[in-house]
Short mmCIF file of C-alpha atoms in Angstrom, two decimals:
data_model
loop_
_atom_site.label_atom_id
_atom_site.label_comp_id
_atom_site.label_asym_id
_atom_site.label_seq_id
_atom_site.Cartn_x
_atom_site.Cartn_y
_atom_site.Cartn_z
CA UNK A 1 16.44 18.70 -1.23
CA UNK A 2 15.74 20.55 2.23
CA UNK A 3 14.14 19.13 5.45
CA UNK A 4 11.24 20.51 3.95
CA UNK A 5 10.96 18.48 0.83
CA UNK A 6 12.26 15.85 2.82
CA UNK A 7 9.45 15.91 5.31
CA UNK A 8 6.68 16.40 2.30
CA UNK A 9 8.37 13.34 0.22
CA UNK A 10 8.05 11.28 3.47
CA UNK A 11 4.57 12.06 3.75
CA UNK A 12 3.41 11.95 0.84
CA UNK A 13 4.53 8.45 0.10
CA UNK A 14 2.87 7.12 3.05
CA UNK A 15 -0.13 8.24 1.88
CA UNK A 16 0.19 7.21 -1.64
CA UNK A 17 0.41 3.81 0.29
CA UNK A 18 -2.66 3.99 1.69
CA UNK A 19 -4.28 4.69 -1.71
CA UNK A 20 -2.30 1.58 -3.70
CA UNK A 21 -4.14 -0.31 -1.11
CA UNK A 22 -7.31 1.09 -2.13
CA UNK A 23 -7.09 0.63 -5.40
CA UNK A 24 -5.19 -2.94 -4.77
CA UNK A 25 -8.67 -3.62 -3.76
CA UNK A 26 -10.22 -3.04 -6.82
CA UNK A 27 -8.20 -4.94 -8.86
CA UNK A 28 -8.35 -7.86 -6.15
CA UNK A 29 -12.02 -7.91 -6.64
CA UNK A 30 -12.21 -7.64 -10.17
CA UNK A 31 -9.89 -11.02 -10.73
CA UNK A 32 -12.19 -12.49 -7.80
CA UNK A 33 -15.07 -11.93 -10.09
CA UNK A 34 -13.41 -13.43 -13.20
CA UNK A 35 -12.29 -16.73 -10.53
CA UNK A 36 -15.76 -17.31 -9.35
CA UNK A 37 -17.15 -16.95 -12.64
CA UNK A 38 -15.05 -19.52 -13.67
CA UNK A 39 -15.26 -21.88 -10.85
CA UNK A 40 -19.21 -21.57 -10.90
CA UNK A 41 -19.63 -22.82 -14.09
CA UNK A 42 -16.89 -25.50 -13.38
CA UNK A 43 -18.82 -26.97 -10.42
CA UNK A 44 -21.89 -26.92 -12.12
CA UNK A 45 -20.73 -28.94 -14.54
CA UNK A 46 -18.89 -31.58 -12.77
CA UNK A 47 -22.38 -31.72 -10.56
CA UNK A 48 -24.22 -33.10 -12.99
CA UNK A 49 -21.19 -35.59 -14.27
CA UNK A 50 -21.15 -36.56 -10.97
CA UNK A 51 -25.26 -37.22 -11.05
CA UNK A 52 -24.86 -39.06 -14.05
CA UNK A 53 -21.89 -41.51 -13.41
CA UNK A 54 -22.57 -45.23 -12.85
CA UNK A 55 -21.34 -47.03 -9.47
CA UNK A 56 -18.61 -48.77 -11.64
CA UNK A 57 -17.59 -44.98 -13.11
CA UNK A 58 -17.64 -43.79 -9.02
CA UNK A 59 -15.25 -46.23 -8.01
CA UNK A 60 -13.16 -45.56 -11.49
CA UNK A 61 -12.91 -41.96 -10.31
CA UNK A 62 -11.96 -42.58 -7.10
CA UNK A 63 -8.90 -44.48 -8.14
CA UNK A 64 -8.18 -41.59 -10.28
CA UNK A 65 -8.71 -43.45 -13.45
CA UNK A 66 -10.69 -41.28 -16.05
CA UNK A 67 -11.57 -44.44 -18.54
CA UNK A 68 -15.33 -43.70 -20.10
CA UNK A 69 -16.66 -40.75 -21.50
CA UNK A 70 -18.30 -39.28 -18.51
CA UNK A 71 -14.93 -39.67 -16.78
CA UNK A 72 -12.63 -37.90 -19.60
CA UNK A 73 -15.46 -35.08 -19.43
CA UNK A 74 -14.88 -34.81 -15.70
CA UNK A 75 -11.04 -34.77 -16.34
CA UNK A 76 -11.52 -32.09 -19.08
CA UNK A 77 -13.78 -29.60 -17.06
CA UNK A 78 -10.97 -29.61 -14.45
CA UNK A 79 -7.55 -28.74 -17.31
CA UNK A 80 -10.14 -25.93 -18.83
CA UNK A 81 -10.64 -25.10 -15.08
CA UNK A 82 -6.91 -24.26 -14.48
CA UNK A 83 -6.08 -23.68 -18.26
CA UNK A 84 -8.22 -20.34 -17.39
CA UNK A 85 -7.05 -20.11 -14.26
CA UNK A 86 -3.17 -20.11 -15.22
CA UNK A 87 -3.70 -18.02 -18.35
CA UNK A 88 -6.89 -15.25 -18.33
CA UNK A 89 -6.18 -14.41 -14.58
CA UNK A 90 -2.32 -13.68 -15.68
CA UNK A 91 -3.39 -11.49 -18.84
CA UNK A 92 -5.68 -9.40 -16.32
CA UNK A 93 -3.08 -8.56 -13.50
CA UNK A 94 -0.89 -7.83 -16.59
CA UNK A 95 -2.99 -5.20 -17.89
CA UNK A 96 -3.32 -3.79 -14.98
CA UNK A 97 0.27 -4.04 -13.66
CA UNK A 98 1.48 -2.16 -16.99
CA UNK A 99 -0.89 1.19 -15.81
CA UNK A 100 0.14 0.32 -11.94
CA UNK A 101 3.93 1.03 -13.27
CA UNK A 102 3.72 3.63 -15.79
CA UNK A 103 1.62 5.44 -12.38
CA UNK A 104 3.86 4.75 -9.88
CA UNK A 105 6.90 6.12 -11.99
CA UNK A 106 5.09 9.14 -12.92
CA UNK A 107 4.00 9.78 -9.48
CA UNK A 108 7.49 9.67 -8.08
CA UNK A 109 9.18 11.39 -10.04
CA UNK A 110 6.44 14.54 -9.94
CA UNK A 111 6.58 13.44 -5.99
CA UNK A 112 10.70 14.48 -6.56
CA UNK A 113 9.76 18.19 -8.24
CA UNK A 114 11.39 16.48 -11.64
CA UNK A 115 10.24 15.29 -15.13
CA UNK A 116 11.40 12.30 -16.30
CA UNK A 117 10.50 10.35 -20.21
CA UNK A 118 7.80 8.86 -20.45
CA UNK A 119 7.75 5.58 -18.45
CA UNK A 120 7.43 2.26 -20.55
CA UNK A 121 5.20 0.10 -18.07
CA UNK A 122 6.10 -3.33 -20.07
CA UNK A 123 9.48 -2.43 -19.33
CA UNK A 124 9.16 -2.05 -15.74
CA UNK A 125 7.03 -5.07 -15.24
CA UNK A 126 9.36 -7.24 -17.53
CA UNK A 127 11.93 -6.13 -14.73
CA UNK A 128 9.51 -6.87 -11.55
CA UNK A 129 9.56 -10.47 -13.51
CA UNK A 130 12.63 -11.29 -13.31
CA UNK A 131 13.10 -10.85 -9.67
CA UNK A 132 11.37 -13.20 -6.95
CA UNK A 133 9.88 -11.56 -3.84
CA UNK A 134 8.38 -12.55 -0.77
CA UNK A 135 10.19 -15.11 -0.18
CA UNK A 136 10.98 -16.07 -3.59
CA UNK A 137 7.62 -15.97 -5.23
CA UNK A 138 7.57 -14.86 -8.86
CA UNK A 139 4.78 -13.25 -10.90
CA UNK A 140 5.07 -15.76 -14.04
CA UNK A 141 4.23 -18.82 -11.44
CA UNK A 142 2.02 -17.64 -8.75
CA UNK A 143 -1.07 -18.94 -10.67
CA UNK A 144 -0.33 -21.78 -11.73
CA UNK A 145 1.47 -22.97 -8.68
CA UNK A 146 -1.94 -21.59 -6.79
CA UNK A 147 -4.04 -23.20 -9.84
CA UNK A 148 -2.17 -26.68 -9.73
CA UNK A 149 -2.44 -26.83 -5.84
CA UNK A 150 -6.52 -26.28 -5.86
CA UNK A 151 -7.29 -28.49 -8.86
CA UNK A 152 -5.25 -31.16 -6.87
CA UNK A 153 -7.07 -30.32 -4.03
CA UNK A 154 -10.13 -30.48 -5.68
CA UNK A 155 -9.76 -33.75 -7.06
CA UNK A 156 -9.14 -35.26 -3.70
CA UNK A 157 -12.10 -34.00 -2.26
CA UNK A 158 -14.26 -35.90 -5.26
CA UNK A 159 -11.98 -39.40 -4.32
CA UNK A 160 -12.03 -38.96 -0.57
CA UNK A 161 -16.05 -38.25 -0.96
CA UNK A 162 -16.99 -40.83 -3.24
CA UNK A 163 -14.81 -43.51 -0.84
CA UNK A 164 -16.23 -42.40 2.45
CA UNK A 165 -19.94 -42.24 0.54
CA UNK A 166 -20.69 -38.59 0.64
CA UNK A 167 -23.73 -37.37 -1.67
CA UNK A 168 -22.59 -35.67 -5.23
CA UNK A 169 -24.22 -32.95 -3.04
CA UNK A 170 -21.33 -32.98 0.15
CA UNK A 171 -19.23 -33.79 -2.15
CA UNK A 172 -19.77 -30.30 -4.42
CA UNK A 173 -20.29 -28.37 -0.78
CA UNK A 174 -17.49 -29.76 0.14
CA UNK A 175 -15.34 -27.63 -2.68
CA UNK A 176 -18.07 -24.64 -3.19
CA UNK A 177 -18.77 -24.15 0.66
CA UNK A 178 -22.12 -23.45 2.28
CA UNK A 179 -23.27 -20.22 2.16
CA UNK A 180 -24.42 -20.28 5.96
CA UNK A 181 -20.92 -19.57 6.37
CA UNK A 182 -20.37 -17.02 3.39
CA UNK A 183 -18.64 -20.14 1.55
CA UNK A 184 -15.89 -19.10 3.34
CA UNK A 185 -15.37 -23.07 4.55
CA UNK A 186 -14.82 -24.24 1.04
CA UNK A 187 -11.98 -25.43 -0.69
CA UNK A 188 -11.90 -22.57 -3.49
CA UNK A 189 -12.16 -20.17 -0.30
CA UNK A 190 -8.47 -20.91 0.10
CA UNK A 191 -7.96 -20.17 -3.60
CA UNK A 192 -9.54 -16.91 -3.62
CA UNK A 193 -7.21 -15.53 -0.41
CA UNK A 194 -4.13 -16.60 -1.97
CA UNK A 195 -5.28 -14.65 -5.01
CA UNK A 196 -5.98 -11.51 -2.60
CA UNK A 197 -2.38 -12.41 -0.82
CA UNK A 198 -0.89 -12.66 -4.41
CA UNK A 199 -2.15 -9.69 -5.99
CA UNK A 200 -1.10 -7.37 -3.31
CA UNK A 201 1.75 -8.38 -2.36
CA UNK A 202 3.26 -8.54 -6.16
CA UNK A 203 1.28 -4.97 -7.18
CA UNK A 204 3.71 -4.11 -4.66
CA UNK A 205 6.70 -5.55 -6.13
CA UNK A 206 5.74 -3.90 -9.15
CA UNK A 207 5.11 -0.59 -7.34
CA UNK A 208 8.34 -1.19 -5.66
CA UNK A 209 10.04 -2.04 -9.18
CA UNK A 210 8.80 1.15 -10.81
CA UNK A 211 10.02 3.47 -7.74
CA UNK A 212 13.74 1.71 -7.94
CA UNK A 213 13.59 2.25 -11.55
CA UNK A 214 12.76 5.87 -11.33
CA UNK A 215 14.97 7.10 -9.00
CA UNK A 216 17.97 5.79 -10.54
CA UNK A 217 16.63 6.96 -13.65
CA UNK A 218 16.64 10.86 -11.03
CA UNK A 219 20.21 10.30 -10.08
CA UNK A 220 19.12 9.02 -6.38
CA UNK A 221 21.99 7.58 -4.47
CA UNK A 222 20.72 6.65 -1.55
CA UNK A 223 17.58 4.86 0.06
CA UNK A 224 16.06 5.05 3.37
CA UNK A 225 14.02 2.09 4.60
CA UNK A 226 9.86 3.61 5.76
CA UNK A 227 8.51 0.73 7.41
CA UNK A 228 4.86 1.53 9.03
CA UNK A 229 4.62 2.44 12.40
CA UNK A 230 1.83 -0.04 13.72
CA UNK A 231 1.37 -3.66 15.25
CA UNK A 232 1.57 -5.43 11.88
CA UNK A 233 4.91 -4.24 11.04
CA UNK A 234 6.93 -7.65 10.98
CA UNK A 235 10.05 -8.06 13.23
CA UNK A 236 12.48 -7.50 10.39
CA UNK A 237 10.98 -4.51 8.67
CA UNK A 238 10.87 -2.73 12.08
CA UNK A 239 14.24 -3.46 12.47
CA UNK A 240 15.19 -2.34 9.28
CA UNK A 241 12.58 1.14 9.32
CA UNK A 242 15.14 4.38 9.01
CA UNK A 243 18.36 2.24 7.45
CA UNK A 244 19.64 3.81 4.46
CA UNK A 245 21.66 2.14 1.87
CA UNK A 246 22.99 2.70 -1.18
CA UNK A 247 20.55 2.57 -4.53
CA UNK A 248 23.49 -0.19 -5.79
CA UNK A 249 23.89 -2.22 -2.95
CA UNK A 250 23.07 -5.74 -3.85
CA UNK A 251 22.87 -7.04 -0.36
CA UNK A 252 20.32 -4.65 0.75
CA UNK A 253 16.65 -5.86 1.42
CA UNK A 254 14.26 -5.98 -1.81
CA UNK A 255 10.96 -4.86 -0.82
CA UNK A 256 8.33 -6.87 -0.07
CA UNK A 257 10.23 -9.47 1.54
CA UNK A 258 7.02 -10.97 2.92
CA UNK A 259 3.19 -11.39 1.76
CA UNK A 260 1.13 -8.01 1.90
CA UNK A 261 4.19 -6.34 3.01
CA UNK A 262 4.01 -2.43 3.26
CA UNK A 263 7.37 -1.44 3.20
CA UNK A 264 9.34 0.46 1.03
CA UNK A 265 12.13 2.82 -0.06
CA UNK A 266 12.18 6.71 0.12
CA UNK A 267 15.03 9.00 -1.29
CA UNK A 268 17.46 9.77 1.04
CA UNK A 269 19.80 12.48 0.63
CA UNK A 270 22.60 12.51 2.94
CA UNK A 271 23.36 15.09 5.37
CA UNK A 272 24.56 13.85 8.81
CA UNK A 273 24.18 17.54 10.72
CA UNK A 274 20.26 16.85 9.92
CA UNK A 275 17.19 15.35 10.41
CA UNK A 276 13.82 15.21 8.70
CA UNK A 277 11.30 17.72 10.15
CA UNK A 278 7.86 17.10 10.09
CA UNK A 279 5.67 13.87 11.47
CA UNK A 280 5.19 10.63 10.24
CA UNK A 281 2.18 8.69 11.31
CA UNK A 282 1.57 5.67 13.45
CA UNK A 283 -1.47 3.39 14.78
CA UNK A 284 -1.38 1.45 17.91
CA UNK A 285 -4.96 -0.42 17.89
CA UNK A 286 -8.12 0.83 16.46
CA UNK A 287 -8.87 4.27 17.45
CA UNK A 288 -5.72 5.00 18.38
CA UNK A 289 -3.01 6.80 16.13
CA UNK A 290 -1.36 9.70 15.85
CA UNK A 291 1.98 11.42 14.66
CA UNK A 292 5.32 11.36 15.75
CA UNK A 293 8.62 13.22 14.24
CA UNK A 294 9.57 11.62 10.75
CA UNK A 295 12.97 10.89 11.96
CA UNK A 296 11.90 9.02 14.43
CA UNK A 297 12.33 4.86 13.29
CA UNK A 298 10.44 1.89 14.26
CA UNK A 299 12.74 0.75 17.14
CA UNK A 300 12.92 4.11 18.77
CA UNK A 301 8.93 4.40 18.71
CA UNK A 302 8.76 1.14 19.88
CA UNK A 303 10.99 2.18 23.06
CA UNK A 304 7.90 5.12 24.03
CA UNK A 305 5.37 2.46 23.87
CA UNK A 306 3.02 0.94 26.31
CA UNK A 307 4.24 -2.75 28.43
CA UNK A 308 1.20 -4.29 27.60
CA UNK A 309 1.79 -3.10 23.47
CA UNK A 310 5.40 -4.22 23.59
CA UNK A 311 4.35 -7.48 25.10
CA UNK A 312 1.78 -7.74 22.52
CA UNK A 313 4.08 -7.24 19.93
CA UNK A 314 7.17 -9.54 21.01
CA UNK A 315 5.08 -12.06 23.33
CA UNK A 316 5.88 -12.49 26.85
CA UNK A 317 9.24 -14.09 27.07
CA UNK A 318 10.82 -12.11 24.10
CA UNK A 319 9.77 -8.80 25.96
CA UNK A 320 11.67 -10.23 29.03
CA UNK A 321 15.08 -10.32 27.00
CA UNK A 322 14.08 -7.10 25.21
CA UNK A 323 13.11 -4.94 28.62
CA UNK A 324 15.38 -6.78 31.49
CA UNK A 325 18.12 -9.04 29.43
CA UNK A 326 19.51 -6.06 26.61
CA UNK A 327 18.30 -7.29 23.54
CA UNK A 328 17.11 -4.63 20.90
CA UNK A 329 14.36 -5.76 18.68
CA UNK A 330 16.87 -6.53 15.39
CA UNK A 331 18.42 -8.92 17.58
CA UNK A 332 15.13 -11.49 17.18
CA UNK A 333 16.03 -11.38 13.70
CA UNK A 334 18.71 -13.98 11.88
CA UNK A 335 20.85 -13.41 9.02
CA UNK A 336 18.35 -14.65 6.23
CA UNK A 337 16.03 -12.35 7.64
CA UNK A 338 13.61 -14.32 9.63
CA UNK A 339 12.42 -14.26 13.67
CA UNK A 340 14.69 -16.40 16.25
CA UNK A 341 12.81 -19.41 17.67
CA UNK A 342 13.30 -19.12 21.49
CA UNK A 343 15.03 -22.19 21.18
CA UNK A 344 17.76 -20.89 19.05
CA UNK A 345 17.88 -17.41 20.66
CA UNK A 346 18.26 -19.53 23.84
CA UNK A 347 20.86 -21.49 21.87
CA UNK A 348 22.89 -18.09 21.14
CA UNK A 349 23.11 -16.75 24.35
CA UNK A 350 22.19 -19.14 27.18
CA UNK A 351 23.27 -17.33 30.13
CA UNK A 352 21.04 -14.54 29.20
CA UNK A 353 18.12 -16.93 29.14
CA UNK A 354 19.46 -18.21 32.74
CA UNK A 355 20.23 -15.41 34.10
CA UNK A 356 16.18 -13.94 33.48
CA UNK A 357 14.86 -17.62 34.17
CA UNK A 358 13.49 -18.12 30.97
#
C-alpha cells in the first residue's frame, strides 16, 4: 500500500462516516416512529382509565397498589408498554444491524482493493454483542434498561400527580408533553433521545465490529487511530487521533468509547521513512473548515489553532497549564480514560498549579 492508497483509504473512510450518519438517521427515525406509535396508543389508554377510576381507586394507585379491575388494566397497559418496547424495538435495530454489517465489511474490504467471502452479518453482530461499549453499554440491554427506567418514571408521574391533585389531564401532559414546546418537555422526550443516543452510538459499534473483523480477515496488522478534527472531538480521542497499535493488542482502545462517538480505526501499514500524503479534513465552527495534511493528528492541529478556540475547547484554566505550565492535551486524560478534574490535576502536580496561580 503506497502513500497514495494510503491517502485515498484515509479519505475515503471519513467520508463513509459522514454517510453512516446519514443513514444512522434513518434508521433513528424509523424506530422513533414505531416508539411513538406505541406510546400514543399507551397514553390514550391509561387517559381514559384514569377518567374512569373512583377517588378510592386514585388513592389505591398512588400507593402503587393495583387492587380492582381498572387498576390491573392500568398495570397491564404499562408491561405491554415496555413488553414492546424491550422486544419489537430490539428485532428492528437487529434487522437492520445485520445489512449495517454485511455493508460495512463489504465496503472495506473493496475500500482495501481486495475481495473477501461473503460477509455473514449475524455473525458480526453476534460478535458486536458480546462486547460492551461506551462505557460498558451492551446491545442486548440498552432497551430494556431505557424501557424499565421510563415506565418507572412514568408511573411516578401518575402517583406524584394524583397526590399533589393534578387533572388526569396534567397528569397525561405531564408524560406526553405539550406541543407548544414540540413535546419536547415530556417525560417520553427523554426516552426518545436515549433511543437516538443508543442507536448511533451502537450502529457504530457494529460498524466498528465489522471493520475489525474484516481486516483481520485482510491480514491487517496494524491500526491507526482517525479521530475527527473538530470541537466535539472528546479529550481522549484527540489524544489518541494518529496512535497506531497492533490489530491484537488487547489493551488498546475499542471504539466508541463514548455515546455518538466518531472515532475509529484505519489500516496502517508501517513504514517509519513515511508519511501519508494527501489532506484530511477539519471544522472549527460553522462555516469554517477546511483541509490539512492527513498526517497531521489531533494534538498537532490543535497546536495551529486560534487562543480563543483552544480556550474554548479546554476552558480557561486548563488552557493556562496547556499554553504557559507544559501540559500536552493527553495529559487531562487518566488511565481509565476519562478528563482530570482540576482538583485532581491540581492534586498531581501542585507546584504547577502554584507556580501559574491557579
Amino acid at each position: 500500500m503506497d502513500d497514495k492508497k494510503d491517502d485515498s483509504l484515509l479519505n475515503s473512510i471519513i467520508r463513509h462516516q459522514s454517510y453512516l450518519y446519514r443513514l444512522s438517521s434513518g434508521e433513528v427515525i424509523a424506530l422513533l416512529k414505531q416508539f411513538n406509535s406505541e406510546s400514543s396508543s399507551m397514553l390514550s389508554k391509561l387517559r381514559d382509565l384514569l377518567d374512569e377510576l373512583s377517588d378510592s381507586e386514585r388513592v389505591a394507585l398512588s400507593g402503587a397498589r393495583y387492587t380492582t379491575a381498572n387498576l390491573k388494566e392500568i398495570k397491564r397497559i404499562l408491561d405491554d408498554w415496555q413488553s414492546f418496547v424491550v422486544t419489537a424495538l430490539p428485532e428492528s435495530f437487529a434487522v437492520s444491524a445485520v445489512a449495517l454489517a454485511v455493508y460495512e465489511s463489504q465496503y472495506q474490504a473493496k475500500t482495501l482493493g481486495k475481495k473477501i467471502k461473503e460477509s455473514n452479518g449475524e455473525s458480526i453482530l453476534k460478535q458486536a454483542k458480546r462486547k460492551p461499549f461506551a462505557g460498558g453499554m451492551l446491545i442486548d440491554h440498552m432497551f430494556s434498561d431505557m424501557a424499565e427506567s421510563t415506565r418507572r418514571r412514568v408511573e411516578y408521574a401518575i402517583r406524584d400527580g394524583i397526590s399533589i391533585g393534578q387533572t388526569n389531564q396534567q397528569i397525561i401532559q405531564h408524560i406526553k408533553g405539550t406541543s407548544k414546546l414540540n413535546y419536547e418537555d415530556g417525560i417520553l422526550n427523554q426516552s426518545r433521545q436515549s433511543i437516538d443516543m443508543m442507536v448511533r452510538t451502537a450502529r457504530s459499534h457494529v460498524s466498528n465490529t465489522a471493520y475489525e473483523e474484516t481486516y483481520k480477515a485482510l491480514g491487517v496488522k496494524k491500526l491507526k487511530v482517525s479521530a475527527t478534527l473538530d470541537s466535539r472531538t472528546c479529550k481522549f480521542c484527540a489524544s489518541e487521533d494518529g496512535n497506531v497499535y497492533d490489530i491484537d493488542d488487547p489493551n488498546r482502545p475499542r471504539f466508541p468509547v463514548h455515546p455518538r462517538n466518531r472515532t475509529v480505526y484505519v489500516p496502517y501499514v508501517e513504514n517509519e521513512d513515511e508519511k501519508f500524503a494527501g489532506k484530511r479534513p477539519f471544522v472549527r465552527s460553522a462555516g469554517d473548515a477546511g483541509q490539512v495534511s492527513a498526517d497531521t493528528n489531533y494534538k498537532k492541529w490543535f497546536e495551529e489553532q486560534s487562543e480563543d478556540y483552544q480556550r474554548e475547547w479546554l476552558g480557561n484554566k486548563r488552557y493556562e497549564l496547556y499554553k504557559n505550565g507544559g501540559y500536552t492535551i493527553d495529559k487531562f486524560v487518566d488511565p481509565e480514560r476519562k478528563l482530570y478534574t482540576l482538583k485532581e490535576l491540581k492534586a498531581l502536580d501542585e507546584k504547577t498549579f502554584v507556580d501559574l496561580g491557579l
